[in-house]
Amino acid sequence: MTSQTTAGTRHDPTDVLIIGAGASGATAAKVLTESGLRVVALEKGPWRTKETFSGDELASINRYDLWPDPLLNPRTHRTGVDEPATTQLFCPVPQMVGGGTVHWQGWLPRFTEEDFRFHSVVGDVPGASLADWPISYAELEPYYTAVEWAFGVSGQAGANRYESFRSKGYPCPPMPMSRYAEKYHRGAAALGWNTFPTPQAALSQPFDGRPATVLSAFAQQHGDPSGTRSSALNVFVPQAVATGRYDLRPDSVVREITVDARGRATGAVYEDAEGRLHEQRADVVVLACGAVETARLMLLSRSAAHPHGLGNENDLVGRNVTFHEFSSAVATFDDPIYAWAGGGYVSASSFEFYGHDDSRGFAGGGHMATSGVGIPLPINWSLPDRPAWGAEAKRVDREHFNHSMAASMVVHDLPQHDNRVDLDDEVVDDWGLPVARITLTPHENDLAMGRFLIDRSAEILEAAGATSVQKVYPDRVTGNCSHQHGTARMGNDPETSVLDRDCRAHTVENLFVVDGSSFPTGTGANPTLTIMANAWRVAERIAAGRDAATRG
Amino acid sequence: MNDTFFDPHQRATIAAAMARMIPTDDTPGAAEAGTIDFLDGYLSGTDRIYAAPDGNGFEVLTGRRLDAWTQRLEVVRARYVAGVRALDAAAERRGGRFVDLSGEEQDDVLREVERPEGREQEADAARAKVALYGAPVEAALQQTSAEVDLGFVPLLALHTRQGFYADPVYGGNRDHVGWKVIGFPGPASLAEVHQGRYTTIDYFAEDRVHPGTEGLS
Ligand SMILES: Cc1cc2nc3c(=O)[nH]c(=O)nc-3n(C[C@H](O)[C@H](O)[C@H](O)COP(=O)(O)OP(=O)(O)OC[C@H]3O[C@@H](n4cnc5c(N)ncnc54)[C@H](O)[C@@H]3O)c2cc1C
């Protein structure tokens, strides 16, 4: 491993260096540049324009046009430290300007007040390394509102009976109701359960100079050729660029965070598209690579001052990783549902079983919502029991493609000390760097919660009049929803956490982490609204700290 | 552009196998959709991997993307060459080449090649699911499978499906027959989506407003 590499082009130092231009990196860039700071951002992938996206299921989903190519960016996975790790595409997220927001459909629920003190609410769970967050819902609430209004989230304040306090409604009314959402509302209502239009990163009406979102079928897992969806690429990146202080360099792969003799971060060494090395120095370094890659980069950055990797004095970097798990009860109906309409995720949700309830026999709960079955487009659509090929497979496609839908859920998987990301000792990526190795066994609580939520989901479908319902219980954590958290948890105690409450590394005073790495628990809801709100909060703290420093 | 990889016998064998994967009945199947053209074009080289976003030609790959696709195509081609041999070898025990067998015999051969030994059955069935659902846990998956990890029959099933349902720009799904069979009102062309003209709003609920939210502010 090269340490404190100085080969290659040296660039003029900047105020803040952000690694990654995805959801969190772009949010931080917007806030920092708007506060007057100069930001250089290094992004591994390309900076794509809307003209390069298309309604092409084959390219987008099956041929890695947006997904990381597993031959270039492998990861390895094993269920325990004694197992051999196998190469697989575990929890991939697109690598390009905009990151994971480029091809999502953006369900953006808020976490609840209880999520931030989960350990206190549920108590100790054997085998789980639960911790309360060092920040509260109330502290984050203004930032939720800020992101919702900057982004233009479409939703309905008050419709989710279990939502915590909000200071302001949504900027846009809910998206139009899909047929699958209609079924979901109806089924849940028959059971007396609360549902609400899923808050979405899309515009139900023109907002802030942007036109309403086009309701294509090629949305989830496709880029947006119309440029009308709300993503980091379409919203925060242009806002940061508009300040004139955002120097965003795509195709720049950071190999290492450099440090000085005292262990302070000095900048980063990166490789450009032609394989040339560069060095960028900065007063403050912000990591925003997503929880897996941020942990990997910290572990790759070994130096005399941080021999076990940056911020890893207590062997905590990469531990307690959580991924959620997404699974569904799947139903067919006599009448057509067209669950690909709008891309299959213009949905209805329920937090009926989100909050903790001792009587269920497991800790916590999760977000339930409706969607199309699988990737609800022809190539990748399927029902759980359809054979791979033959006359029967064709019959299932023909009879059920337009008549099926899913009631899905997000498992709130519990953090465990031995579930972790570290560096593989054999496999390297196309840049020659050791890849992230994921060691992960689900907790019994995760599986029990998954069964419970799938059972409730099936009941909704039955109550909605389904002709058949199949349950797909999650029996493993596969990383299938591209949610990543926990690898550098924040806390007040440097012995048990990597970051402080401002997401600054306890042992590297000018290093911050703004992605989901900081989350002490994964919660049961889609994380990115909270990731962006927290990035906004941390960016404000960084800017305030710089102000104080210049004044003093 | 050289848009075929198979020799005539390989091509006929794979086309026959594809016709068993999505058979023709009272509606068109793999044969009518031209799935063999889709596959042969794919295997022919790296110049047919990504259609241009507006459907006008194909992208030219360079750098790491080109390397990765060159590598992947080599693996996948080798699997097809070996696969055709395996089909013919299994067919020979039934008295002919694969293309000479009846449809039902061809199904038997495909099943035999798919699951060579009893012990392997489960693993192979699981792998077949990976091919189609992206991972063994079916429905709700977001990530896609790694083609290079698939055995021959799951790979063929995946490519048949792709050739039946992918945009016609890739040579299959001729006249959108695949979409018509299942009733998917896809766009007339990639350009429709690219220009933001393709909308599915007509397939939303008649009542566009979510219940219970009218009175809320
Ligand atoms: C199909 C799909 C659907 C999703 N749907 C939802 C949803 O509905 N709701 C929700 O809340 N979340 C959803 N997500 C998850 C969401 O995309 C992520 O939570 C979010 O993008 C995470 O933000 P981030 O900033 O942590 O990382 P990312 O957005 O992944 O950005 C990290 C960036 O860092 C770059 N990077 C990594 N390593 C390096 C390096 N060494 N050098 C330089 N750059 C580097 C990467 O290329 C990437 O662009 C979805 C994800 C996918 C893929």
PDB file of C-alpha atoms in Angstrom, chain A residues 196-379:
ATOM      1  CA  PHE A 196     -50.566   6.893   2.870  1.00  0.00           C
ATOM      2  CA  PRO A 197     -49.259   7.910  -0.534  1.00  0.00           C
ATOM      3  CA  THR A 198     -45.556   7.057  -0.541  1.00  0.00           C
ATOM      4  CA  PRO A 199     -43.555  10.299  -0.459  1.00  0.00           C
ATOM      5  CA  GLN A 200     -41.581  10.331  -3.651  1.00  0.00           C
ATOM      6  CA  ALA A 201     -38.549  11.986  -5.264  1.00  0.00           C
ATOM      7  CA  ALA A 202     -40.660  13.163  -8.177  1.00  0.00           C
ATOM      8  CA  LEU A 203     -42.779  16.160  -9.026  1.00  0.00           C
ATOM      9  CA  SER A 204     -46.548  15.742  -9.174  1.00  0.00           C
ATOM     10  CA  GLN A 205     -46.663  19.315 -10.499  1.00  0.00           C
ATOM     11  CA  PRO A 206     -44.130  21.865 -11.740  1.00  0.00           C
ATOM     12  CA  PHE A 207     -41.895  23.037  -8.929  1.00  0.00           C
ATOM     13  CA  ASP A 208     -38.989  25.446  -8.613  1.00  0.00           C
ATOM     14  CA  GLY A 209     -38.656  25.917 -12.367  1.00  0.00           C
ATOM     15  CA  ARG A 210     -38.766  22.186 -13.085  1.00  0.00           C
ATOM     16  CA  PRO A 211     -41.617  20.530 -15.024  1.00  0.00           C
ATOM     17  CA  ALA A 212     -43.766  17.738 -13.560  1.00  0.00           C
ATOM     18  CA  THR A 213     -42.258  14.241 -13.671  1.00  0.00           C
ATOM     19  CA  VAL A 214     -42.998  12.120 -16.735  1.00  0.00           C
ATOM     20  CA  LEU A 215     -44.684   8.872 -15.681  1.00  0.00           C
ATOM     21  CA  SER A 216     -42.698   6.485 -17.856  1.00  0.00           C
ATOM     22  CA  ALA A 217     -42.617   2.736 -17.237  1.00  0.00           C
ATOM     23  CA  PHE A 218     -38.817   2.902 -17.387  1.00  0.00           C
ATOM     24  CA  ALA A 219     -38.073   4.567 -14.097  1.00  0.00           C
ATOM     25  CA  GLN A 220     -36.873   2.311 -11.289  1.00  0.00           C
ATOM     26  CA  GLN A 221     -33.357   1.185 -12.314  1.00  0.00           C
ATOM     27  CA  HIS A 222     -33.330   3.409 -15.370  1.00  0.00           C
ATOM     28  CA  GLY A 223     -31.781   6.821 -15.789  1.00  0.00           C
ATOM     29  CA  ASP A 224     -34.175   9.625 -16.533  1.00  0.00           C
ATOM     30  CA  PRO A 225     -33.965  10.942 -20.107  1.00  0.00           C
ATOM     31  CA  SER A 226     -36.625  13.552 -19.353  1.00  0.00           C
ATOM     32  CA  GLY A 227     -34.631  15.030 -16.495  1.00  0.00           C
ATOM     33  CA  THR A 228     -37.846  15.451 -14.507  1.00  0.00           C
ATOM     34  CA  ARG A 229     -37.275  13.100 -11.583  1.00  0.00           C
ATOM     35  CA  SER A 230     -35.761  14.446  -8.385  1.00  0.00           C
ATOM     36  CA  SER A 231     -32.235  13.165  -7.898  1.00  0.00           C
ATOM     37  CA  ALA A 232     -28.904  14.466  -6.700  1.00  0.00           C
ATOM     38  CA  LEU A 233     -27.929  14.657 -10.372  1.00  0.00           C
ATOM     39  CA  ASN A 234     -30.935  16.759 -11.356  1.00  0.00           C
ATOM     40  CA  VAL A 235     -31.188  18.968  -8.275  1.00  0.00           C
ATOM     41  CA  PHE A 236     -28.215  19.323  -5.925  1.00  0.00           C
ATOM     42  CA  VAL A 237     -25.383  19.021  -8.440  1.00  0.00           C
ATOM     43  CA  PRO A 238     -26.696  21.870 -10.651  1.00  0.00           C
ATOM     44  CA  GLN A 239     -27.340  23.990  -7.550  1.00  0.00           C
ATOM     45  CA  ALA A 240     -23.756  23.504  -6.382  1.00  0.00           C
ATOM     46  CA  VAL A 241     -22.400  24.150  -9.884  1.00  0.00           C
ATOM     47  CA  ALA A 242     -24.404  27.391 -10.040  1.00  0.00           C
ATOM     48  CA  THR A 243     -22.368  28.852  -7.166  1.00  0.00           C
ATOM     49  CA  GLY A 244     -19.215  28.739  -9.273  1.00  0.00           C
ATOM     50  CA  ARG A 245     -17.408  27.162  -6.324  1.00  0.00           C
ATOM     51  CA  TYR A 246     -17.968  23.471  -7.102  1.00  0.00           C
ATOM     52  CA  ASP A 247     -15.099  21.837  -8.963  1.00  0.00           C
ATOM     53  CA  LEU A 248     -16.596  18.411  -9.689  1.00  0.00           C
ATOM     54  CA  ARG A 249     -14.176  15.965 -11.289  1.00  0.00           C
ATOM     55  CA  PRO A 250     -15.791  12.809 -12.644  1.00  0.00           C
ATOM     56  CA  ASP A 251     -13.850   9.664 -13.592  1.00  0.00           C
ATOM     57  CA  SER A 252     -11.608  10.242 -10.576  1.00  0.00           C
ATOM     58  CA  VAL A 253     -11.029   7.184  -8.431  1.00  0.00           C
ATOM     59  CA  VAL A 254      -9.740   7.966  -4.968  1.00  0.00           C
ATOM     60  CA  ARG A 255      -7.172   5.409  -3.870  1.00  0.00           C
ATOM     61  CA  GLU A 256      -6.242   6.826  -0.508  1.00  0.00           C
ATOM     62  CA  ILE A 257      -6.902   9.635   1.944  1.00  0.00           C
ATOM     63  CA  THR A 258      -3.558  11.177   2.802  1.00  0.00           C
ATOM     64  CA  VAL A 259      -2.584  12.355   6.277  1.00  0.00           C
ATOM     65  CA  ASP A 260       0.206  14.381   7.844  1.00  0.00           C
ATOM     66  CA  ALA A 261       2.525  13.242  10.607  1.00  0.00           C
ATOM     67  CA  ARG A 262      -0.036  14.198  13.256  1.00  0.00           C
ATOM     68  CA  GLY A 263      -2.677  12.116  11.583  1.00  0.00           C
ATOM     69  CA  ARG A 264      -4.769  14.972  10.202  1.00  0.00           C
ATOM     70  CA  ALA A 265      -6.229  14.415   6.756  1.00  0.00           C
ATOM     71  CA  THR A 266      -4.409  16.403   4.099  1.00  0.00           C
ATOM     72  CA  GLY A 267      -6.324  15.364   0.990  1.00  0.00           C
ATOM     73  CA  ALA A 268      -6.527  12.452  -1.392  1.00  0.00           C
ATOM     74  CA  VAL A 269      -4.635  10.639  -4.109  1.00  0.00           C
ATOM     75  CA  TYR A 270      -6.762   9.725  -7.100  1.00  0.00           C
ATOM     76  CA  GLU A 271      -6.473   8.210 -10.524  1.00  0.00           C
ATOM     77  CA  ASP A 272      -8.050   9.769 -13.609  1.00  0.00           C
ATOM     78  CA  ALA A 273      -9.573   8.008 -16.608  1.00  0.00           C
ATOM     79  CA  GLU A 274      -6.177   7.714 -18.274  1.00  0.00           C
ATOM     80  CA  GLY A 275      -4.647   6.090 -15.233  1.00  0.00           C
ATOM     81  CA  ARG A 276      -2.674   9.178 -14.186  1.00  0.00           C
ATOM     82  CA  LEU A 277      -2.267   9.914 -10.502  1.00  0.00           C
ATOM     83  CA  HIS A 278      -3.260  13.232  -8.959  1.00  0.00           C
ATOM     84  CA  GLU A 279      -3.073  14.686  -5.521  1.00  0.00           C
ATOM     85  CA  GLN A 280      -5.651  17.093  -4.146  1.00  0.00           C
ATOM     86  CA  ARG A 281      -5.106  18.814  -0.812  1.00  0.00           C
ATOM     87  CA  ALA A 282      -7.806  20.397   1.325  1.00  0.00           C
ATOM     88  CA  ASP A 283      -8.393  21.811   4.785  1.00  0.00           C
ATOM     89  CA  VAL A 284     -11.333  19.497   5.383  1.00  0.00           C
ATOM     90  CA  VAL A 285     -12.028  16.087   3.855  1.00  0.00           C
ATOM     91  CA  VAL A 286     -15.564  14.689   3.575  1.00  0.00           C
ATOM     92  CA  LEU A 287     -16.268  11.054   2.744  1.00  0.00           C
ATOM     93  CA  ALA A 288     -19.489  10.353   0.819  1.00  0.00           C
ATOM     94  CA  CYS A 289     -18.853   7.082  -0.990  1.00  0.00           C
ATOM     95  CA  GLY A 290     -21.757   5.110   0.474  1.00  0.00           C
ATOM     96  CA  ALA A 291     -21.300   3.071   3.649  1.00  0.00           C
ATOM     97  CA  VAL A 292     -19.500   0.142   2.010  1.00  0.00           C
ATOM     98  CA  GLU A 293     -17.025   2.119  -0.079  1.00  0.00           C
ATOM     99  CA  THR A 294     -16.401   4.706   2.631  1.00  0.00           C
ATOM    100  CA  ALA A 295     -15.410   1.965   5.059  1.00  0.00           C
ATOM    101  CA  ARG A 296     -13.244   0.413   2.361  1.00  0.00           C
ATOM    102  CA  LEU A 297     -11.482   3.702   1.638  1.00  0.00           C
ATOM    103  CA  MET A 298     -10.861   4.312   5.346  1.00  0.00           C
ATOM    104  CA  LEU A 299      -9.352   0.846   5.661  1.00  0.00           C
ATOM    105  CA  LEU A 300      -7.280   1.347   2.507  1.00  0.00           C
ATOM    106  CA  SER A 301      -5.845   4.571   3.942  1.00  0.00           C
ATOM    107  CA  ARG A 302      -3.181   3.187   6.252  1.00  0.00           C
ATOM    108  CA  SER A 303      -0.390   5.392   7.488  1.00  0.00           C
ATOM    109  CA  ALA A 304       2.080   5.633  10.339  1.00  0.00           C
ATOM    110  CA  ALA A 305      -0.421   7.734  12.261  1.00  0.00           C
ATOM    111  CA  HIS A 306      -3.329   5.376  11.485  1.00  0.00           C
ATOM    112  CA  PRO A 307      -1.750   1.945  10.966  1.00  0.00           C
ATOM    113  CA  HIS A 308      -5.083   0.091  10.928  1.00  0.00           C
ATOM    114  CA  GLY A 309      -6.775   2.524   8.597  1.00  0.00           C
ATOM    115  CA  LEU A 310      -8.174   5.976   9.010  1.00  0.00           C
ATOM    116  CA  GLY A 311     -10.233   6.379  12.172  1.00  0.00           C
ATOM    117  CA  ASN A 312      -9.884   2.684  12.914  1.00  0.00           C
ATOM    118  CA  GLU A 313      -8.035   2.890  16.209  1.00  0.00           C
ATOM    119  CA  ASN A 314     -10.663   0.711  17.908  1.00  0.00           C
ATOM    120  CA  ASP A 315     -11.216  -1.781  15.090  1.00  0.00           C
ATOM    121  CA  LEU A 316     -14.712  -0.417  14.554  1.00  0.00           C
ATOM    122  CA  VAL A 317     -14.588   0.781  10.942  1.00  0.00           C
ATOM    123  CA  GLY A 318     -16.764  -1.488   8.842  1.00  0.00           C
ATOM    124  CA  ARG A 319     -18.446  -3.181  11.799  1.00  0.00           C
ATOM    125  CA  ASN A 320     -22.174  -3.078  12.592  1.00  0.00           C
ATOM    126  CA  VAL A 321     -23.046  -2.808   8.935  1.00  0.00           C
ATOM    127  CA  THR A 322     -26.744  -3.064   8.083  1.00  0.00           C
ATOM    128  CA  PHE A 323     -28.361  -3.408   4.665  1.00  0.00           C
ATOM    129  CA  HIS A 324     -32.093  -3.841   5.159  1.00  0.00           C
ATOM    130  CA  GLU A 325     -33.743  -6.544   3.095  1.00  0.00           C
ATOM    131  CA  PHE A 326     -36.579  -6.051   0.659  1.00  0.00           C
ATOM    132  CA  SER A 327     -39.104  -8.779   0.083  1.00  0.00           C
ATOM    133  CA  SER A 328     -42.742  -9.139  -0.790  1.00  0.00           C
ATOM    134  CA  ALA A 329     -45.972 -10.988  -0.709  1.00  0.00           C
ATOM    135  CA  VAL A 330     -46.986 -11.291  -4.333  1.00  0.00           C
ATOM    136  CA  ALA A 331     -50.550 -11.498  -5.597  1.00  0.00           C
ATOM    137  CA  THR A 332     -52.507 -11.921  -8.774  1.00  0.00           C
ATOM    138  CA  PHE A 333     -55.882 -10.344  -9.414  1.00  0.00           C
ATOM    139  CA  ASP A 334     -58.632 -10.872 -11.947  1.00  0.00           C
ATOM    140  CA  ASP A 335     -58.696  -7.260 -13.007  1.00  0.00           C
ATOM    141  CA  PRO A 336     -55.643  -5.595 -14.570  1.00  0.00           C
ATOM    142  CA  ILE A 337     -53.229  -3.753 -12.259  1.00  0.00           C
ATOM    143  CA  TYR A 338     -50.563  -2.595 -14.754  1.00  0.00           C
ATOM    144  CA  ALA A 339     -48.034  -2.596 -11.945  1.00  0.00           C
ATOM    145  CA  TRP A 340     -45.286  -1.348 -14.281  1.00  0.00           C
ATOM    146  CA  ALA A 341     -47.166   1.939 -14.707  1.00  0.00           C
ATOM    147  CA  GLY A 342     -44.989   4.788 -13.530  1.00  0.00           C
ATOM    148  CA  GLY A 343     -42.131   2.321 -13.166  1.00  0.00           C
ATOM    149  CA  GLY A 344     -43.804   0.134 -10.560  1.00  0.00           C
ATOM    150  CA  TYR A 345     -42.980   2.245  -7.520  1.00  0.00           C
ATOM    151  CA  VAL A 346     -45.545   5.055  -7.556  1.00  0.00           C
ATOM    152  CA  SER A 347     -46.917   3.588  -4.439  1.00  0.00           C
ATOM    153  CA  ALA A 348     -48.860   3.534  -1.227  1.00  0.00           C
ATOM    154  CA  SER A 349     -47.212   2.820   2.115  1.00  0.00           C
ATOM    155  CA  SER A 350     -48.006   1.823   5.659  1.00  0.00           C
ATOM    156  CA  PHE A 351     -46.228   2.461   8.949  1.00  0.00           C
ATOM    157  CA  GLU A 352     -48.859   0.380  10.794  1.00  0.00           C
ATOM    158  CA  PHE A 353     -46.152  -2.083  11.895  1.00  0.00           C
ATOM    159  CA  TYR A 354     -43.217   0.291  11.926  1.00  0.00           C
ATOM    160  CA  GLY A 355     -43.010   1.227  15.587  1.00  0.00           C
ATOM    161  CA  HIS A 356     -41.851  -1.229  18.224  1.00  0.00           C
ATOM    162  CA  ASP A 357     -44.466  -3.382  19.954  1.00  0.00           C
ATOM    163  CA  ASP A 358     -43.309  -5.854  22.613  1.00  0.00           C
ATOM    164  CA  SER A 359     -46.247  -8.156  21.979  1.00  0.00           C
ATOM    165  CA  ARG A 360     -44.923  -9.127  18.544  1.00  0.00           C
ATOM    166  CA  GLY A 361     -41.977 -10.946  20.043  1.00  0.00           C
ATOM    167  CA  PHE A 362     -39.262  -9.128  18.115  1.00  0.00           C
ATOM    168  CA  ALA A 363     -37.687  -5.704  18.250  1.00  0.00           C
ATOM    169  CA  GLY A 364     -38.706  -2.933  15.881  1.00  0.00           C
ATOM    170  CA  GLY A 365     -40.648  -2.996  12.645  1.00  0.00           C
ATOM    171  CA  GLY A 366     -40.484  -1.813   9.082  1.00  0.00           C
ATOM    172  CA  HIS A 367     -41.928   0.228   6.261  1.00  0.00           C
ATOM    173  CA  MET A 368     -44.471  -1.643   4.148  1.00  0.00           C
ATOM    174  CA  ALA A 369     -45.390  -0.469   0.666  1.00  0.00           C
ATOM    175  CA  THR A 370     -46.683  -1.692  -2.650  1.00  0.00           C
ATOM    176  CA  SER A 371     -44.784  -2.087  -5.896  1.00  0.00           C
ATOM    177  CA  GLY A 372     -44.699  -3.968  -9.121  1.00  0.00           C
ATOM    178  CA  VAL A 373     -43.465  -7.545  -8.934  1.00  0.00           C
ATOM    179  CA  GLY A 374     -39.693  -7.581  -9.010  1.00  0.00           C
ATOM    180  CA  ILE A 375     -38.475  -5.303 -11.688  1.00  0.00           C
ATOM    181  CA  PRO A 376     -41.895  -4.883 -13.190  1.00  0.00           C
ATOM    182  CA  LEU A 377     -40.798  -4.856 -16.803  1.00  0.00           C
ATOM    183  CA  PRO A 378     -41.064  -7.787 -19.182  1.00  0.00           C
ATOM    184  CA  ILE A 379     -37.483  -9.106 -19.221  1.00  0.00           C
TER     185      ILE A 379
END
